[in-house]
Every structure is written in C-alpha cells, then in structure tokens.
mmCIF file with all atom_site columns, N, CA and C in Angstrom:
data_model
loop_
_atom_site.group_PDB
_atom_site.id
_atom_site.type_symbol
_atom_site.label_atom_id
_atom_site.label_alt_id
_atom_site.label_comp_id
_atom_site.label_asym_id
_atom_site.label_entity_id
_atom_site.label_seq_id
_atom_site.pdbx_PDB_ins_code
_atom_site.Cartn_x
_atom_site.Cartn_y
_atom_site.Cartn_z
_atom_site.occupancy
_atom_site.B_iso_or_equiv
_atom_site.pdbx_formal_charge
_atom_site.auth_seq_id
_atom_site.auth_comp_id
_atom_site.auth_asym_id
_atom_site.auth_atom_id
_atom_site.pdbx_PDB_model_num
ATOM 1   N N  . UNK A 1 1  ? -141.622 -94.963 -36.170 1.00 51.00 ? 1  UNK A N  1
ATOM 2   C CA . UNK A 1 1  ? -142.759 -93.968 -36.456 1.00 51.00 ? 1  UNK A CA 1
ATOM 3   C C  . UNK A 1 1  ? -144.030 -95.358 -36.541 1.00 51.00 ? 1  UNK A C  1
ATOM 4   N N  . UNK A 1 2  ? -143.581 -96.302 -37.588 1.00 61.00 ? 2  UNK A N  1
ATOM 5   C CA . UNK A 1 2  ? -145.088 -97.305 -37.992 1.00 61.00 ? 2  UNK A CA 1
ATOM 6   C C  . UNK A 1 2  ? -145.062 -97.798 -36.775 1.00 61.00 ? 2  UNK A C  1
ATOM 7   N N  . UNK A 1 3  ? -146.468 -97.892 -36.451 1.00 75.00 ? 3  UNK A N  1
ATOM 8   C CA . UNK A 1 3  ? -147.147 -98.987 -34.995 1.00 75.00 ? 3  UNK A CA 1
ATOM 9   C C  . UNK A 1 3  ? -147.133 -97.672 -34.228 1.00 75.00 ? 3  UNK A C  1
ATOM 10  N N  . UNK A 1 4  ? -146.623 -96.554 -33.961 1.00 81.00 ? 4  UNK A N  1
ATOM 11  C CA . UNK A 1 4  ? -146.796 -94.880 -33.157 1.00 81.00 ? 4  UNK A CA 1
ATOM 12  C C  . UNK A 1 4  ? -148.253 -94.309 -33.187 1.00 81.00 ? 4  UNK A C  1
ATOM 13  N N  . UNK A 1 5  ? -148.519 -94.521 -31.696 1.00 87.00 ? 5  UNK A N  1
ATOM 14  C CA . UNK A 1 5  ? -149.678 -93.802 -31.745 1.00 87.00 ? 5  UNK A CA 1
ATOM 15  C C  . UNK A 1 5  ? -149.767 -92.440 -32.562 1.00 87.00 ? 5  UNK A C  1
ATOM 16  N N  . UNK A 1 6  ? -150.916 -91.978 -32.356 1.00 92.00 ? 6  UNK A N  1
ATOM 17  C CA . UNK A 1 6  ? -151.177 -90.395 -32.851 1.00 92.00 ? 6  UNK A CA 1
ATOM 18  C C  . UNK A 1 6  ? -151.098 -89.554 -31.315 1.00 92.00 ? 6  UNK A C  1
ATOM 19  N N  . UNK A 1 7  ? -150.178 -88.595 -30.896 1.00 94.00 ? 7  UNK A N  1
ATOM 20  C CA . UNK A 1 7  ? -150.059 -87.640 -30.145 1.00 94.00 ? 7  UNK A CA 1
ATOM 21  C C  . UNK A 1 7  ? -151.104 -86.391 -30.087 1.00 94.00 ? 7  UNK A C  1
ATOM 22  N N  . UNK A 1 8  ? -151.500 -85.983 -29.297 1.00 96.00 ? 8  UNK A N  1
ATOM 23  C CA . UNK A 1 8  ? -151.948 -84.535 -29.226 1.00 96.00 ? 8  UNK A CA 1
ATOM 24  C C  . UNK A 1 8  ? -150.407 -83.286 -29.408 1.00 96.00 ? 8  UNK A C  1
ATOM 25  N N  . UNK A 1 9  ? -150.354 -82.476 -30.127 1.00 94.00 ? 9  UNK A N  1
ATOM 26  C CA . UNK A 1 9  ? -148.631 -81.664 -30.404 1.00 94.00 ? 9  UNK A CA 1
ATOM 27  C C  . UNK A 1 9  ? -148.822 -80.925 -29.003 1.00 94.00 ? 9  UNK A C  1
ATOM 28  N N  . UNK A 1 10 ? -149.381 -80.412 -28.356 1.00 95.00 ? 10 UNK A N  1
ATOM 29  C CA . UNK A 1 10 ? -149.561 -79.517 -27.480 1.00 95.00 ? 10 UNK A CA 1
ATOM 30  C C  . UNK A 1 10 ? -149.244 -80.026 -25.586 1.00 95.00 ? 10 UNK A C  1
ATOM 31  N N  . UNK A 1 11 ? -149.899 -81.905 -25.464 1.00 96.00 ? 11 UNK A N  1
ATOM 32  C CA . UNK A 1 11 ? -150.267 -81.894 -24.723 1.00 96.00 ? 11 UNK A CA 1
ATOM 33  C C  . UNK A 1 11 ? -149.493 -83.718 -24.512 1.00 96.00 ? 11 UNK A C  1
ATOM 34  N N  . UNK A 1 12 ? -149.500 -84.128 -25.752 1.00 95.00 ? 12 UNK A N  1
ATOM 35  C CA . UNK A 1 12 ? -148.558 -85.576 -25.610 1.00 95.00 ? 12 UNK A CA 1
ATOM 36  C C  . UNK A 1 12 ? -149.390 -86.936 -25.402 1.00 95.00 ? 12 UNK A C  1
ATOM 37  N N  . UNK A 1 13 ? -150.869 -86.343 -25.085 1.00 95.00 ? 13 UNK A N  1
ATOM 38  C CA . UNK A 1 13 ? -151.910 -87.197 -24.747 1.00 95.00 ? 13 UNK A CA 1
ATOM 39  C C  . UNK A 1 13 ? -152.258 -88.446 -26.297 1.00 95.00 ? 13 UNK A C  1
ATOM 40  N N  . UNK A 1 14 ? -152.086 -89.260 -25.837 1.00 95.00 ? 14 UNK A N  1
ATOM 41  C CA . UNK A 1 14 ? -151.886 -90.116 -27.010 1.00 95.00 ? 14 UNK A CA 1
ATOM 42  C C  . UNK A 1 14 ? -153.807 -90.033 -27.486 1.00 95.00 ? 14 UNK A C  1
ATOM 43  N N  . UNK A 1 15 ? -153.962 -90.017 -28.839 1.00 94.00 ? 15 UNK A N  1
ATOM 44  C CA . UNK A 1 15 ? -155.097 -89.967 -29.437 1.00 94.00 ? 15 UNK A CA 1
ATOM 45  C C  . UNK A 1 15 ? -156.444 -91.426 -29.692 1.00 94.00 ? 15 UNK A C  1
ATOM 46  N N  . UNK A 1 16 ? -156.903 -91.238 -29.076 1.00 93.00 ? 16 UNK A N  1
ATOM 47  C CA . UNK A 1 16 ? -157.759 -92.457 -29.327 1.00 93.00 ? 16 UNK A CA 1
ATOM 48  C C  . UNK A 1 16 ? -159.436 -92.343 -30.608 1.00 93.00 ? 16 UNK A C  1
ATOM 49  N N  . UNK A 1 17 ? -158.872 -94.362 -30.437 1.00 92.00 ? 17 UNK A N  1
ATOM 50  C CA . UNK A 1 17 ? -160.938 -94.029 -31.023 1.00 92.00 ? 17 UNK A CA 1
ATOM 51  C C  . UNK A 1 17 ? -161.641 -93.055 -30.861 1.00 92.00 ? 17 UNK A C  1
ATOM 52  N N  . UNK A 1 18 ? -162.517 -92.478 -31.636 1.00 94.00 ? 18 UNK A N  1
ATOM 53  C CA . UNK A 1 18 ? -163.885 -91.710 -31.370 1.00 94.00 ? 18 UNK A CA 1
ATOM 54  C C  . UNK A 1 18 ? -163.491 -90.302 -30.667 1.00 94.00 ? 18 UNK A C  1
ATOM 55  N N  . UNK A 1 19 ? -162.171 -90.214 -30.412 1.00 94.00 ? 19 UNK A N  1
ATOM 56  C CA . UNK A 1 19 ? -162.146 -88.875 -29.608 1.00 94.00 ? 19 UNK A CA 1
ATOM 57  C C  . UNK A 1 19 ? -162.095 -88.069 -30.644 1.00 94.00 ? 19 UNK A C  1
ATOM 58  N N  . UNK A 1 20 ? -162.763 -86.871 -30.570 1.00 94.00 ? 20 UNK A N  1
ATOM 59  C CA . UNK A 1 20 ? -162.381 -85.073 -31.409 1.00 94.00 ? 20 UNK A CA 1
ATOM 60  C C  . UNK A 1 20 ? -160.990 -84.445 -31.317 1.00 94.00 ? 20 UNK A C  1
ATOM 61  N N  . UNK A 1 21 ? -160.664 -84.467 -32.629 1.00 95.00 ? 21 UNK A N  1
ATOM 62  C CA . UNK A 1 21 ? -159.231 -83.889 -32.717 1.00 95.00 ? 21 UNK A CA 1
ATOM 63  C C  . UNK A 1 21 ? -159.267 -83.095 -33.671 1.00 95.00 ? 21 UNK A C  1
ATOM 64  N N  . UNK A 1 22 ? -158.574 -81.647 -33.829 1.00 94.00 ? 22 UNK A N  1
ATOM 65  C CA . UNK A 1 22 ? -158.356 -81.021 -34.434 1.00 94.00 ? 22 UNK A CA 1
ATOM 66  C C  . UNK A 1 22 ? -157.008 -81.253 -35.742 1.00 94.00 ? 22 UNK A C  1
ATOM 67  N N  . UNK A 1 23 ? -157.116 -81.048 -36.808 1.00 93.00 ? 23 UNK A N  1
ATOM 68  C CA . UNK A 1 23 ? -155.778 -81.378 -37.288 1.00 93.00 ? 23 UNK A CA 1
ATOM 69  C C  . UNK A 1 23 ? -155.694 -80.366 -38.065 1.00 93.00 ? 23 UNK A C  1
ATOM 70  N N  . UNK A 1 24 ? -154.323 -80.043 -38.076 1.00 92.00 ? 24 UNK A N  1
ATOM 71  C CA . UNK A 1 24 ? -153.427 -78.892 -38.457 1.00 92.00 ? 24 UNK A CA 1
ATOM 72  C C  . UNK A 1 24 ? -152.435 -79.139 -39.497 1.00 92.00 ? 24 UNK A C  1
ATOM 73  N N  . UNK A 1 25 ? -152.616 -79.071 -40.773 1.00 91.00 ? 25 UNK A N  1
ATOM 74  C CA . UNK A 1 25 ? -151.546 -79.369 -41.769 1.00 91.00 ? 25 UNK A CA 1
ATOM 75  C C  . UNK A 1 25 ? -152.348 -78.267 -43.241 1.00 91.00 ? 25 UNK A C  1
ATOM 76  N N  . UNK A 1 26 ? -151.614 -78.778 -44.490 1.00 87.00 ? 26 UNK A N  1
ATOM 77  C CA . UNK A 1 26 ? -151.366 -77.526 -45.552 1.00 87.00 ? 26 UNK A CA 1
ATOM 78  C C  . UNK A 1 26 ? -152.578 -78.852 -46.425 1.00 87.00 ? 26 UNK A C  1
ATOM 79  N N  . UNK A 1 27 ? -153.172 -77.910 -46.957 1.00 86.00 ? 27 UNK A N  1
ATOM 80  C CA . UNK A 1 27 ? -153.960 -78.408 -47.933 1.00 86.00 ? 27 UNK A CA 1
ATOM 81  C C  . UNK A 1 27 ? -153.302 -79.217 -48.808 1.00 86.00 ? 27 UNK A C  1
ATOM 82  N N  . UNK A 1 28 ? -153.254 -80.651 -49.612 1.00 83.00 ? 28 UNK A N  1
ATOM 83  C CA . UNK A 1 28 ? -152.592 -81.217 -50.368 1.00 83.00 ? 28 UNK A CA 1
ATOM 84  C C  . UNK A 1 28 ? -152.148 -80.606 -51.618 1.00 83.00 ? 28 UNK A C  1
ATOM 85  N N  . UNK A 1 29 ? -151.342 -80.645 -52.135 1.00 83.00 ? 29 UNK A N  1
ATOM 86  C CA . UNK A 1 29 ? -151.005 -80.862 -53.498 1.00 83.00 ? 29 UNK A CA 1
ATOM 87  C C  . UNK A 1 29 ? -151.568 -81.414 -54.862 1.00 83.00 ? 29 UNK A C  1
ATOM 88  N N  . UNK A 1 30 ? -151.581 -82.578 -54.371 1.00 79.00 ? 30 UNK A N  1
ATOM 89  C CA . UNK A 1 30 ? -151.973 -83.736 -55.504 1.00 79.00 ? 30 UNK A CA 1
ATOM 90  C C  . UNK A 1 30 ? -153.315 -84.195 -55.237 1.00 79.00 ? 30 UNK A C  1
ATOM 91  N N  . UNK A 1 31 ? -153.725 -84.673 -55.895 1.00 81.00 ? 31 UNK A N  1
ATOM 92  C CA . UNK A 1 31 ? -155.100 -85.119 -56.096 1.00 81.00 ? 31 UNK A CA 1
ATOM 93  C C  . UNK A 1 31 ? -155.332 -86.678 -56.485 1.00 81.00 ? 31 UNK A C  1
ATOM 94  N N  . UNK A 1 32 ? -156.632 -87.408 -55.531 1.00 78.00 ? 32 UNK A N  1
ATOM 95  C CA . UNK A 1 32 ? -156.255 -88.225 -56.112 1.00 78.00 ? 32 UNK A CA 1
ATOM 96  C C  . UNK A 1 32 ? -157.094 -89.044 -54.424 1.00 78.00 ? 32 UNK A C  1
ATOM 97  N N  . UNK A 1 33 ? -157.032 -90.653 -53.907 1.00 72.00 ? 33 UNK A N  1
ATOM 98  C CA . UNK A 1 33 ? -157.702 -91.397 -53.473 1.00 72.00 ? 33 UNK A CA 1
ATOM 99  C C  . UNK A 1 33 ? -156.073 -91.810 -52.865 1.00 72.00 ? 33 UNK A C  1
ATOM 100 N N  . UNK A 1 34 ? -156.083 -91.876 -51.195 1.00 76.00 ? 34 UNK A N  1
ATOM 101 C CA . UNK A 1 34 ? -155.139 -92.333 -50.434 1.00 76.00 ? 34 UNK A CA 1
ATOM 102 C C  . UNK A 1 34 ? -156.052 -92.310 -48.796 1.00 76.00 ? 34 UNK A C  1
ATOM 103 N N  . UNK A 1 35 ? -155.119 -93.253 -48.047 1.00 85.00 ? 35 UNK A N  1
ATOM 104 C CA . UNK A 1 35 ? -156.059 -94.123 -47.038 1.00 85.00 ? 35 UNK A CA 1
ATOM 105 C C  . UNK A 1 35 ? -155.321 -92.914 -45.860 1.00 85.00 ? 35 UNK A C  1
ATOM 106 N N  . UNK A 1 36 ? -156.754 -92.259 -45.849 1.00 86.00 ? 36 UNK A N  1
ATOM 107 C CA . UNK A 1 36 ? -156.870 -90.980 -44.688 1.00 86.00 ? 36 UNK A CA 1
ATOM 108 C C  . UNK A 1 36 ? -156.195 -90.701 -43.256 1.00 86.00 ? 36 UNK A C  1
ATOM 109 N N  . UNK A 1 37 ? -156.505 -92.189 -42.627 1.00 86.00 ? 37 UNK A N  1
ATOM 110 C CA . UNK A 1 37 ? -155.625 -91.714 -41.450 1.00 86.00 ? 37 UNK A CA 1
ATOM 111 C C  . UNK A 1 37 ? -154.153 -92.387 -41.508 1.00 86.00 ? 37 UNK A C  1
ATOM 112 N N  . UNK A 1 38 ? -153.582 -92.866 -42.587 1.00 85.00 ? 38 UNK A N  1
ATOM 113 C CA . UNK A 1 38 ? -152.129 -92.834 -42.979 1.00 85.00 ? 38 UNK A CA 1
ATOM 114 C C  . UNK A 1 38 ? -152.240 -91.103 -43.163 1.00 85.00 ? 38 UNK A C  1
ATOM 115 N N  . UNK A 1 39 ? -152.632 -90.568 -43.971 1.00 86.00 ? 39 UNK A N  1
ATOM 116 C CA . UNK A 1 39 ? -152.261 -89.432 -44.384 1.00 86.00 ? 39 UNK A CA 1
ATOM 117 C C  . UNK A 1 39 ? -152.354 -88.500 -43.514 1.00 86.00 ? 39 UNK A C  1
ATOM 118 N N  . UNK A 1 40 ? -153.230 -88.757 -42.600 1.00 88.00 ? 40 UNK A N  1
ATOM 119 C CA . UNK A 1 40 ? -153.297 -87.229 -41.746 1.00 88.00 ? 40 UNK A CA 1
ATOM 120 C C  . UNK A 1 40 ? -152.121 -87.617 -40.404 1.00 88.00 ? 40 UNK A C  1
ATOM 121 N N  . UNK A 1 41 ? -151.776 -88.728 -40.540 1.00 87.00 ? 41 UNK A N  1
ATOM 122 C CA . UNK A 1 41 ? -150.716 -88.789 -39.133 1.00 87.00 ? 41 UNK A CA 1
ATOM 123 C C  . UNK A 1 41 ? -149.290 -88.657 -39.712 1.00 87.00 ? 41 UNK A C  1
ATOM 124 N N  . UNK A 1 42 ? -148.921 -88.709 -40.868 1.00 87.00 ? 42 UNK A N  1
ATOM 125 C CA . UNK A 1 42 ? -148.062 -88.587 -42.321 1.00 87.00 ? 42 UNK A CA 1
ATOM 126 C C  . UNK A 1 42 ? -147.799 -86.605 -42.314 1.00 87.00 ? 42 UNK A C  1
ATOM 127 N N  . UNK A 1 43 ? -148.849 -85.718 -42.077 1.00 89.00 ? 43 UNK A N  1
ATOM 128 C CA . UNK A 1 43 ? -148.771 -84.931 -43.083 1.00 89.00 ? 43 UNK A CA 1
ATOM 129 C C  . UNK A 1 43 ? -148.984 -84.297 -41.309 1.00 89.00 ? 43 UNK A C  1
ATOM 130 N N  . UNK A 1 44 ? -150.108 -84.091 -40.586 1.00 91.00 ? 44 UNK A N  1
ATOM 131 C CA . UNK A 1 44 ? -150.894 -83.230 -40.026 1.00 91.00 ? 44 UNK A CA 1
ATOM 132 C C  . UNK A 1 44 ? -150.415 -83.481 -38.537 1.00 91.00 ? 44 UNK A C  1
ATOM 133 N N  . UNK A 1 45 ? -150.873 -82.206 -37.650 1.00 94.00 ? 45 UNK A N  1
ATOM 134 C CA . UNK A 1 45 ? -150.566 -82.082 -36.344 1.00 94.00 ? 45 UNK A CA 1
ATOM 135 C C  . UNK A 1 45 ? -151.564 -82.395 -35.241 1.00 94.00 ? 45 UNK A C  1
ATOM 136 N N  . UNK A 1 46 ? -152.028 -83.207 -34.689 1.00 95.00 ? 46 UNK A N  1
ATOM 137 C CA . UNK A 1 46 ? -153.145 -83.308 -33.655 1.00 95.00 ? 46 UNK A CA 1
ATOM 138 C C  . UNK A 1 46 ? -153.415 -82.366 -32.909 1.00 95.00 ? 46 UNK A C  1
ATOM 139 N N  . UNK A 1 47 ? -154.482 -81.894 -32.259 1.00 96.00 ? 47 UNK A N  1
ATOM 140 C CA . UNK A 1 47 ? -154.821 -80.565 -31.211 1.00 96.00 ? 47 UNK A CA 1
ATOM 141 C C  . UNK A 1 47 ? -155.865 -81.683 -30.573 1.00 96.00 ? 47 UNK A C  1
ATOM 142 N N  . UNK A 1 48 ? -155.961 -82.463 -29.361 1.00 95.00 ? 48 UNK A N  1
ATOM 143 C CA . UNK A 1 48 ? -156.918 -82.457 -28.583 1.00 95.00 ? 48 UNK A CA 1
ATOM 144 C C  . UNK A 1 48 ? -157.970 -81.733 -28.209 1.00 95.00 ? 48 UNK A C  1
ATOM 145 N N  . UNK A 1 49 ? -159.141 -81.837 -28.347 1.00 94.00 ? 49 UNK A N  1
ATOM 146 C CA . UNK A 1 49 ? -160.231 -81.206 -27.401 1.00 94.00 ? 49 UNK A CA 1
ATOM 147 C C  . UNK A 1 49 ? -160.221 -80.479 -26.744 1.00 94.00 ? 49 UNK A C  1
ATOM 148 N N  . UNK A 1 50 ? -159.623 -80.911 -25.408 1.00 94.00 ? 50 UNK A N  1
ATOM 149 C CA . UNK A 1 50 ? -158.890 -80.185 -24.189 1.00 94.00 ? 50 UNK A CA 1
ATOM 150 C C  . UNK A 1 50 ? -157.997 -79.618 -24.291 1.00 94.00 ? 50 UNK A C  1
ATOM 151 N N  . UNK A 1 51 ? -157.077 -79.170 -25.070 1.00 95.00 ? 51 UNK A N  1
ATOM 152 C CA . UNK A 1 51 ? -156.209 -78.412 -25.678 1.00 95.00 ? 51 UNK A CA 1
ATOM 153 C C  . UNK A 1 51 ? -157.140 -77.370 -26.344 1.00 95.00 ? 51 UNK A C  1
ATOM 154 N N  . UNK A 1 52 ? -157.593 -77.697 -27.496 1.00 93.00 ? 52 UNK A N  1
ATOM 155 C CA . UNK A 1 52 ? -157.945 -76.464 -27.711 1.00 93.00 ? 52 UNK A CA 1
ATOM 156 C C  . UNK A 1 52 ? -159.368 -75.735 -27.207 1.00 93.00 ? 52 UNK A C  1
ATOM 157 N N  . UNK A 1 53 ? -160.164 -76.746 -26.280 1.00 92.00 ? 53 UNK A N  1
ATOM 158 C CA . UNK A 1 53 ? -160.975 -75.528 -25.553 1.00 92.00 ? 53 UNK A CA 1
ATOM 159 C C  . UNK A 1 53 ? -160.280 -74.541 -24.425 1.00 92.00 ? 53 UNK A C  1
ATOM 160 N N  . UNK A 1 54 ? -158.524 -75.306 -24.011 1.00 91.00 ? 54 UNK A N  1
ATOM 161 C CA . UNK A 1 54 ? -158.404 -74.486 -23.076 1.00 91.00 ? 54 UNK A CA 1
ATOM 162 C C  . UNK A 1 54 ? -157.814 -72.944 -23.884 1.00 91.00 ? 54 UNK A C  1
ATOM 163 N N  . UNK A 1 55 ? -157.899 -73.139 -24.981 1.00 79.00 ? 55 UNK A N  1
ATOM 164 C CA . UNK A 1 55 ? -156.656 -72.108 -26.178 1.00 79.00 ? 55 UNK A CA 1
ATOM 165 C C  . UNK A 1 55 ? -158.037 -71.053 -26.025 1.00 79.00 ? 55 UNK A C  1
ATOM 166 N N  . UNK A 1 56 ? -158.979 -71.467 -25.843 1.00 68.00 ? 56 UNK A N  1
ATOM 167 C CA . UNK A 1 56 ? -160.138 -70.404 -26.237 1.00 68.00 ? 56 UNK A CA 1
ATOM 168 C C  . UNK A 1 56 ? -160.341 -69.201 -25.184 1.00 68.00 ? 56 UNK A C  1
#
C-alpha cells in the first residue's frame, strides 16, 4: 500500500496531481492536525471527475 498511487474506485484510473476528484469518507472522530494527503489515501475512496459526471 505504501508508495501506491491513489486510483478512482470505479474505473481504476490513477489520480494525478491537479486532477479534480471527489472523496467519499466518514467524518473523523478525532480532532487535531494530520497530513491531509495521507489521511485521504488511508481513509477515503476517490471518484474521478469523469466517473462522477457519468453517474449524473
């Protein structure tokens, strides 16, 4: 899992820098500061913009 690039959970496309994505995740119970990219990768599911538009 370490070093693995984030992918769209629907089409498996690799998420690149500056891509627009939607993240599905639960609101965290804990308070405090964290490194946001690592938190999103560990706790969220990404949906690329193309897949999101196709679902509408």
